[in-house]
Amino acid sequence: MGTNVLIGQSGGLVDDRAYRKLKDDVFSVIWEELAPLEQEIENKEALPYDKIMPALRRVGAFGFLVPERFGGHGLMIRQYLPIIAEFAKIQGGVRVIVHVHNSFGHAISELANAEQQAALLPGVASGEKSVAFALTEPDYGTGADLGTRAYRDGADYVINGHKWLITNSDLASHFLVLAKTSDTEVSSILVERDRLGLTIEPLPETMGCKGGEHGRLTFSNVRVPVTNLVGKEGDGQDNLERALEISRVFIAASSLGTGQYAFELSLRHARQRITFGKPIAQRQAVQRYLAEMAMDLQALRLMLDDAAAKWDAGERIPAVASMVKLFGLEAVGRITDRALLVHGGIGYTRAHPVERLYRDARLNWLEEGTPTIQHLVTAREFLDGHWWADDFAGTKR
Ligand SMILES: Cc1cc2nc3c(=O)[nH]c(=O)nc-3n(C[C@H](O)[C@H](O)[C@H](O)COP(=O)(O)OP(=O)(O)OC[C@H]3O[C@@H](n4cnc5c(N)ncnc54)[C@H](O)[C@@H]3O)c2cc1C
């Protein structure tokens, strides 16, 4: 296949030409079919699935990271990042469904056994099935501090507990549920949405990334077969860390996309808006805002390239992933803030997408863990001696 052949994460082959064609097709869908839905979604605070889903399915947007043998595109991480970044420029609710679907489909292709993969991944790639991630709880913390319990009863697990803020709760066919299987062990278990005893309720609408559902799940003696366990009992914490590690890089790429668009809009506005007889772009004060935005974008892009290269080379990257996620959210915070400054009063109205970008970006603080968690993971990695500042390489996956 010539020299331009890239080996996909999954072992699938994606040649450069095919990748460029895919990117063109996806970007056309993003800008020609999805971006025009922005006002409708923002006003109704609901996603018009009848318009969104067929467009996404047509370009295989649910299977970017699913191996080719299961019907996905089998993209490498460095190929996926520009795509999820582009989604983050348009209405955030659309970006979120694409992110969660691909991120946790990817987690299944990395963590699940061969039978689970064969049962799930073809449907995930086509968009007929979708795995949502159910970690957060209303009455407990995360990680080891979980109230949801799963106990063995013959060939089943019986699950009790509560989860909330679970994205795609309206769409998901399966939930990857983190539950305690003993006082000290966390396990990850797949739960089909139609299991008896599982109640799914919507939560109030969000500040930004409007339209998607982030619901509340109640498990009342929900029975699933033990074959729904992902990995071994007690693997939950490790599965959680592995799934979130790369997903944090996807959030950082979303920060890049939102930031890039805020920058482009600011540049355009600064060139067009005339005060005291000159475009504001000619004022040094405004140039400083623009230069600072560009600097944040450049640094974030380089950190993302590094994270993707390491992951694609087969490394674990907990510290690198937490750092880029944290830097990304702080950078997009600064960039969208400066975008509002450049736009003046009109930027505070719905006349300009910068108002939406500012709200959408704010979710990046929360998805895949708060800043506190990213500080904690980063510090743990160097305090435990896993990497040093001049050698950020992680351990092999
Ligand atoms: C729109 C949206 C979509 C989401 N989607 C999902 C999803 O699909 N699946 C899912 O499982 N979750 C999801 N979440 C939940 C999200 O991951 C959490 O909200 C986030 O990780 C923070 O957890 P929390 O809400 O429990 O906050 P809390 O844990 O209550 O944190 C509140 C504050 O206290 C700090 N804090 C908490 N514990 C500690 C500690 N031990 N030490 C120091 N500081 C601490 C936090 O850093 C934060 O600043 C979503 C949230 C939103 C808003």
Coordinates of C-alpha atoms and ligand atoms in Angstrom, one line a residue:
M1 CA 0.0 0.0 0.0
G2 CA 2.9 2.4 -0.5
T3 CA 4.7 4.5 2.1
N4 CA 1.7 6.5 3.3
V5 CA 0.2 3.7 5.2
L6 CA -0.6 4.3 8.8
I7 CA -1.2 1.4 11.2
G8 CA -4.4 2.0 13.0
Q9 CA -4.6 1.7 16.8
S10 CA -6.6 -1.4 16.2
G11 CA -4.2 -2.9 13.7
G12 CA -6.5 -1.7 11.0
L13 CA -5.0 0.1 8.0
V14 CA -5.9 3.6 7.1
D15 CA -4.0 5.2 4.2
D16 CA -3.4 8.9 4.1
R17 CA -5.7 9.4 1.1
A18 CA -8.6 7.5 2.7
Y19 CA -8.1 9.5 5.9
R20 CA -8.1 12.8 4.1
K21 CA -11.3 11.8 2.3
L22 CA -12.9 10.8 5.5
K23 CA -11.9 14.1 7.1
D24 CA -13.3 16.1 4.2
D25 CA -16.6 14.2 4.4
V26 CA -16.9 14.6 8.1
F27 CA -16.0 18.3 8.0
S28 CA -18.7 18.8 5.3
V29 CA -21.3 17.2 7.5
I30 CA -20.1 19.3 10.5
W31 CA -20.4 22.6 8.7
E32 CA -23.1 22.0 6.1
E33 CA -25.6 19.9 8.0
L34 CA -24.9 20.2 11.8
A35 CA -23.7 23.8 12.3
P36 CA -26.9 25.2 10.8
L37 CA -28.9 23.5 13.6
E38 CA -27.2 25.6 16.3
Q39 CA -30.0 28.2 16.9
E40 CA -32.7 25.5 16.8
I41 CA -30.8 23.5 19.5
E42 CA -30.0 26.5 21.6
N43 CA -33.5 27.8 21.6
K44 CA -35.3 24.4 22.1
E45 CA -32.6 23.0 24.4
A46 CA -33.1 19.7 22.6
L47 CA -31.1 17.8 19.9
P48 CA -33.1 17.0 16.7
Y49 CA -31.9 13.4 16.5
D50 CA -33.9 12.9 13.3
K51 CA -31.5 15.3 11.6
I52 CA -28.3 14.6 13.5
M53 CA -28.2 10.8 13.6
P54 CA -28.5 10.1 9.9
A55 CA -25.8 12.6 9.0
L56 CA -23.4 11.2 11.6
R57 CA -24.1 7.6 10.5
R58 CA -23.5 8.4 6.9
V59 CA -19.9 9.3 7.6
G60 CA -19.4 6.6 10.2
A61 CA -19.0 9.1 13.0
F62 CA -19.9 6.5 15.6
G63 CA -17.0 4.3 14.7
F64 CA -14.0 6.5 14.4
L65 CA -12.0 4.5 16.9
V66 CA -13.6 1.1 16.5
P67 CA -11.3 -1.4 14.8
E68 CA -11.9 -1.9 11.1
R69 CA -12.7 -5.6 11.6
F70 CA -15.8 -4.6 13.5
G71 CA -16.9 -2.0 10.9
G72 CA -15.2 1.1 12.3
H73 CA -12.6 3.4 10.8
G74 CA -9.9 2.2 13.2
L75 CA -8.3 5.7 13.4
M76 CA -5.1 6.4 15.3
I77 CA -5.5 8.9 18.1
R78 CA -3.5 11.5 16.2
Q79 CA -6.0 11.1 13.3
Y80 CA -9.0 11.3 15.6
L81 CA -8.0 14.5 17.5
P82 CA -8.5 17.0 14.6
I83 CA -12.0 15.5 14.0
I84 CA -13.3 15.8 17.6
A85 CA -11.7 19.3 17.7
E86 CA -13.8 20.3 14.6
F87 CA -17.0 19.0 16.3
A88 CA -16.1 21.3 19.3
K89 CA -16.4 24.4 17.1
I90 CA -20.1 23.8 16.4
Q91 CA -22.9 23.4 18.9
G92 CA -21.5 21.7 22.0
G93 CA -24.3 19.2 22.6
V94 CA -23.5 17.6 19.2
R95 CA -19.8 17.4 20.2
V96 CA -20.7 15.7 23.5
I97 CA -22.7 12.8 21.9
V98 CA -20.0 12.1 19.4
H99 CA -17.3 12.3 22.1
V100 CA -19.0 10.0 24.6
H101 CA -20.0 7.5 22.0
N102 CA -16.5 7.2 20.5
S103 CA -14.6 7.5 23.8
F104 CA -16.5 4.6 25.5
G105 CA -16.7 2.6 22.3
H106 CA -12.9 2.9 22.3
A107 CA -12.8 1.8 26.0
I108 CA -14.8 -1.3 25.1
S109 CA -12.3 -2.1 22.2
E110 CA -9.5 -1.8 24.7
L111 CA -10.9 -3.4 27.9
A112 CA -13.6 -5.9 26.9
N113 CA -13.1 -9.6 26.1
A114 CA -13.4 -11.0 22.6
E115 CA -17.1 -12.1 23.1
Q116 CA -18.1 -8.7 24.5
Q117 CA -16.3 -6.9 21.6
A118 CA -18.0 -9.1 19.0
A119 CA -21.4 -8.6 20.6
L120 CA -21.1 -4.8 20.9
L121 CA -18.6 -3.2 18.6
P122 CA -20.3 -3.7 15.2
G123 CA -23.4 -2.0 16.6
V124 CA -21.3 0.7 18.2
A125 CA -19.6 1.4 14.9
S126 CA -22.9 1.7 13.0
G127 CA -24.5 3.8 15.8
E128 CA -27.2 1.3 16.5
K129 CA -25.6 0.6 19.9
S130 CA -24.0 3.0 22.3
V131 CA -22.1 2.6 25.6
A132 CA -22.5 5.4 28.2
F133 CA -20.1 5.6 31.1
A134 CA -21.8 5.5 34.6
L135 CA -19.4 6.6 37.3
T136 CA -20.6 9.7 39.1
E137 CA -22.9 9.4 42.1
P138 CA -25.1 11.9 44.0
D139 CA -24.2 10.7 47.5
Y140 CA -20.6 9.6 47.1
G141 CA -17.3 10.7 45.5
T142 CA -15.7 8.8 42.5
G143 CA -13.1 6.1 42.1
A144 CA -13.0 4.0 45.3
D145 CA -15.7 6.1 47.0
L146 CA -18.8 4.5 45.4
G147 CA -22.2 3.7 46.9
T148 CA -23.3 1.4 44.0
R149 CA -22.9 -2.2 45.0
A150 CA -23.0 -5.4 42.9
Y151 CA -23.2 -8.8 44.7
R152 CA -22.9 -12.2 43.2
D153 CA -26.0 -14.4 43.2
G154 CA -25.4 -17.6 41.2
A155 CA -24.6 -16.7 37.6
D156 CA -25.8 -13.1 38.1
Y157 CA -24.7 -9.8 39.6
V158 CA -27.4 -8.0 41.5
I159 CA -26.8 -4.2 41.3
N160 CA -28.2 -1.5 43.7
G161 CA -27.3 2.2 43.8
H162 CA -27.6 5.6 42.1
K163 CA -25.7 7.4 39.3
W164 CA -26.2 10.8 37.9
L165 CA -25.0 13.2 35.2
I166 CA -24.7 10.2 32.9
T167 CA -24.3 11.6 29.3
N168 CA -26.3 9.9 26.5
S169 CA -28.6 8.4 29.1
D170 CA -31.4 8.9 26.5
L171 CA -29.4 7.2 23.7
A172 CA -27.3 4.5 25.3
S173 CA -28.1 0.8 24.7
H174 CA -25.5 -0.1 27.5
F175 CA -24.1 1.5 30.6
L176 CA -20.5 0.7 31.7
V177 CA -21.3 0.8 35.4
L178 CA -18.6 1.2 38.1
A179 CA -19.8 -0.6 41.3
K180 CA -18.2 -2.1 44.4
T181 CA -18.1 -5.9 44.3
S182 CA -16.6 -6.0 47.8
D183 CA -15.8 -3.4 50.5
T184 CA -12.4 -2.8 48.9
E185 CA -12.9 -3.8 45.2
V186 CA -14.4 -1.8 42.3
S187 CA -15.5 -3.6 39.2
S188 CA -16.9 -2.5 35.8
I189 CA -20.1 -4.2 34.6
L190 CA -22.0 -3.7 31.4
V191 CA -25.7 -3.1 32.0
E192 CA -28.2 -3.1 29.1
R193 CA -30.7 -0.2 29.4
D194 CA -33.8 -2.5 29.3
R195 CA -32.8 -4.5 32.4
L196 CA -35.6 -4.8 34.9
G197 CA -35.1 -2.5 37.9
L198 CA -33.1 0.2 36.0
T199 CA -34.8 3.5 36.0
I200 CA -33.5 6.4 33.8
E201 CA -34.7 9.9 34.4
P202 CA -33.6 13.2 32.9
L203 CA -31.9 16.0 34.9
P204 CA -32.3 19.7 34.3
E205 CA -30.7 21.4 31.2
T206 CA -27.1 22.4 31.4
M207 CA -25.3 25.8 31.1
G208 CA -23.7 25.0 27.8
C209 CA -23.4 22.0 25.4
K210 CA -27.1 22.2 25.3
G211 CA -29.5 19.6 24.1
G212 CA -28.0 16.2 25.2
E213 CA -29.2 14.3 28.2
H214 CA -27.1 13.7 31.3
G215 CA -29.5 11.6 33.3
R216 CA -30.0 9.9 36.7
L217 CA -29.9 6.1 36.9
T218 CA -31.4 4.2 39.7
F219 CA -30.5 0.5 40.1
S220 CA -33.0 -1.5 42.2
N221 CA -31.9 -5.2 42.3
V222 CA -30.9 -5.0 38.6
R223 CA -29.7 -8.5 37.5
V224 CA -27.1 -9.0 34.8
P225 CA -25.2 -12.2 34.0
V226 CA -21.6 -12.4 35.3
T227 CA -20.5 -12.5 31.7
N228 CA -21.2 -8.8 31.7
L229 CA -18.2 -8.1 33.9
V230 CA -15.5 -6.2 32.0
G231 CA -12.1 -7.6 32.9
K232 CA -11.9 -9.4 36.2
E233 CA -13.5 -8.5 39.5
G234 CA -11.6 -5.7 41.1
D235 CA -10.3 -4.4 37.7
G236 CA -12.8 -1.4 37.9
Q237 CA -10.3 1.2 39.2
D238 CA -7.7 0.2 36.6
N239 CA -10.4 0.1 33.8
L240 CA -11.6 3.5 34.9
E241 CA -8.1 5.0 34.8
R242 CA -7.3 3.5 31.4
A243 CA -10.6 4.7 29.9
L244 CA -10.3 8.2 31.3
E245 CA -6.7 8.6 30.5
I246 CA -7.2 8.8 26.7
S247 CA -10.6 10.4 27.1
R248 CA -8.9 13.3 28.9
V249 CA -6.8 13.9 25.7
F250 CA -10.1 13.9 23.7
I251 CA -11.4 16.7 26.0
A252 CA -8.2 18.6 25.5
A253 CA -8.7 18.3 21.7
S254 CA -12.2 19.7 22.3
S255 CA -10.7 22.6 24.1
L256 CA -8.4 23.2 21.1
G257 CA -11.3 23.2 18.7
T258 CA -13.5 25.6 20.7
G259 CA -10.5 27.8 21.3
Q260 CA -9.5 27.8 17.6
Y261 CA -13.0 28.9 16.5
A262 CA -13.2 31.6 19.2
F263 CA -9.8 32.8 17.9
E264 CA -10.9 32.8 14.2
L265 CA -14.1 34.7 15.1
S266 CA -12.1 37.2 17.1
L267 CA -9.6 37.8 14.4
R268 CA -12.4 38.4 11.9
H269 CA -14.3 40.7 14.2
A270 CA -11.1 42.7 15.1
R271 CA -10.5 43.3 11.4
Q272 CA -14.0 44.4 10.7
R273 CA -15.0 46.5 13.7
I274 CA -14.0 50.1 13.2
T275 CA -13.7 52.6 16.1
F276 CA -12.2 56.0 15.9
G277 CA -11.6 55.5 12.2
K278 CA -9.5 52.3 12.4
P279 CA -10.2 48.5 12.7
I280 CA -9.6 47.5 16.4
A281 CA -7.1 44.9 15.1
Q282 CA -4.7 47.9 14.6
R283 CA -4.8 48.7 18.4
Q284 CA -2.0 47.2 20.4
A285 CA -4.3 46.3 23.3
V286 CA -6.4 44.1 21.0
Q287 CA -3.3 42.7 19.3
R288 CA -2.2 41.6 22.8
Y289 CA -5.4 39.7 23.4
L290 CA -5.1 38.0 20.0
A291 CA -1.4 37.1 20.5
E292 CA -2.1 35.6 23.9
M293 CA -4.9 33.5 22.4
A294 CA -2.6 32.3 19.6
M295 CA 0.1 31.4 22.1
D296 CA -2.3 29.2 24.2
L297 CA -3.5 27.5 21.0
Q298 CA 0.0 26.8 19.9
A299 CA 1.1 25.3 23.3
L300 CA -2.1 23.2 23.5
R301 CA -1.6 21.9 19.9
L302 CA 2.0 20.8 20.7
M303 CA 0.9 19.1 24.0
L304 CA -1.8 17.2 22.1
D305 CA 0.7 16.1 19.4
D306 CA 2.9 14.8 22.1
A307 CA 0.1 13.0 24.0
A308 CA -1.2 11.4 20.7
A309 CA 2.3 10.3 19.6
K310 CA 3.0 8.6 22.9
W311 CA -0.4 6.8 23.0
D312 CA -0.2 5.7 19.4
A313 CA 3.3 4.3 20.2
G314 CA 1.6 2.1 22.9
E315 CA 2.5 4.0 26.0
R316 CA 0.4 4.7 29.2
I317 CA 0.3 8.5 29.6
P318 CA -1.6 9.3 32.9
A319 CA 0.4 12.4 33.7
V320 CA 0.7 13.6 30.1
A321 CA -3.1 13.1 29.7
S322 CA -4.0 14.9 32.9
M323 CA -1.7 17.8 32.1
V324 CA -3.0 18.4 28.6
K325 CA -6.6 18.1 29.8
L326 CA -5.9 20.7 32.6
F327 CA -3.9 23.0 30.4
G328 CA -6.5 22.7 27.7
L329 CA -9.4 23.8 29.9
E330 CA -7.5 26.7 31.4
A331 CA -6.4 27.7 27.9
V332 CA -9.9 27.6 26.4
G333 CA -11.1 29.5 29.5
R334 CA -8.6 32.3 28.8
I335 CA -9.3 32.2 25.0
T336 CA -13.1 32.4 25.2
D337 CA -12.8 35.1 27.8
R338 CA -10.6 37.2 25.5
A339 CA -12.9 36.4 22.6
L340 CA -15.6 38.1 24.6
L341 CA -13.4 41.1 25.3
V342 CA -12.5 41.5 21.6
H343 CA -16.2 41.3 20.6
G344 CA -17.3 43.9 23.1
G345 CA -21.0 44.1 24.0
I346 CA -22.3 42.2 20.9
G347 CA -20.3 39.2 22.0
Y348 CA -22.5 38.9 25.1
T349 CA -25.6 38.5 22.9
R350 CA -26.8 35.4 21.0
A351 CA -25.9 37.4 17.8
H352 CA -22.4 35.9 18.0
P353 CA -21.3 32.3 18.5
V354 CA -18.6 33.4 21.1
E355 CA -21.4 33.6 23.7
R356 CA -22.1 29.9 23.1
L357 CA -18.4 28.9 22.9
Y358 CA -17.8 30.5 26.3
R359 CA -20.6 28.4 27.8
D360 CA -19.8 25.2 25.9
A361 CA -16.1 25.4 27.0
R362 CA -17.1 25.4 30.7
L363 CA -18.1 21.7 30.5
N364 CA -14.4 20.8 29.9
W365 CA -13.7 21.6 33.6
L366 CA -15.9 18.6 34.6
E367 CA -15.8 16.0 31.9
E368 CA -13.3 13.2 32.8
G369 CA -12.6 14.8 36.2
T370 CA -12.2 18.2 37.8
P371 CA -8.9 20.2 37.8
T372 CA -8.3 18.8 41.3
I373 CA -8.2 15.3 40.0
Q374 CA -5.8 16.2 37.2
H375 CA -3.5 17.8 39.8
L376 CA -3.7 14.7 41.9
V377 CA -3.0 12.3 39.0
T378 CA -0.1 14.4 37.7
A379 CA 1.5 14.7 41.2
R380 CA 1.0 11.0 42.0
E381 CA 2.9 10.1 38.8
F382 CA 6.0 12.0 39.6
L383 CA 5.9 11.4 43.4
D384 CA 5.7 7.7 42.7
G385 CA 8.7 8.0 40.4
H386 CA 6.8 6.9 37.2
W387 CA 8.3 9.8 35.2
W388 CA 10.5 12.8 35.5
A389 CA 10.2 16.2 33.9
D390 CA 12.7 15.5 31.2
D391 CA 11.3 12.1 30.4
F392 CA 7.6 12.2 30.3
A393 CA 7.3 8.8 28.7
G394 CA 4.9 6.5 30.6
T395 CA 5.0 2.8 30.9
K396 CA 4.1 0.5 28.1
R397 CA 0.4 -0.3 27.7
Ligands
LIG1 C1 -22.8 17.8 31.4 C2 -22.1 16.8 32.2 C3 -21.9 15.5 31.7 C4 -21.3 14.5 32.5 N1 -21.2 13.2 32.0 C5 -20.8 12.2 32.8 C6 -20.8 10.8 32.4 O1 -21.2 10.6 31.2 N2 -20.5 9.9 33.2 C7 -20.2 10.1 34.5 O2 -19.9 9.2 35.3 N3 -20.1 11.4 35.0 C8 -20.4 12.4 34.2 N4 -20.4 13.8 34.6 C9 -20.0 14.0 36.0 C10 -18.6 14.7 36.1 O3 -17.6 13.8 35.7 C11 -18.5 15.2 37.5 O4 -19.5 16.2 37.7 C12 -17.1 15.7 37.8 O5 -16.2 14.7 37.7 C13 -17.1 16.2 39.3 O6 -17.7 15.3 40.2 P1 -18.9 15.7 41.1 O7 -19.9 16.4 40.3 O8 -19.2 14.5 41.9 O9 -18.2 16.8 42.0 P2 -17.7 16.7 43.5 O10 -16.9 15.5 43.6 O11 -18.8 17.0 44.4 O12 -16.7 17.9 43.5 C14 -17.0 19.3 43.9 C15 -15.6 20.0 44.2 O13 -14.9 19.3 45.2 C16 -13.7 18.9 44.8 N5 -13.4 17.6 45.4 C17 -14.2 16.5 45.5 N6 -13.6 15.5 46.1 C18 -12.4 15.9 46.5 C19 -11.3 15.3 47.1 N7 -11.3 14.0 47.6 N8 -10.2 16.0 47.3 C20 -10.1 17.3 46.8 N9 -11.1 17.9 46.2 C21 -12.2 17.2 46.0 C22 -13.8 18.8 43.3 O14 -12.5 18.9 42.6 C23 -14.7 19.9 43.0 O15 -14.0 21.1 42.9 C24 -20.9 14.8 33.8 C25 -21.1 16.1 34.3 C26 -21.7 17.0 33.6 C27 -21.9 18.4 34.2

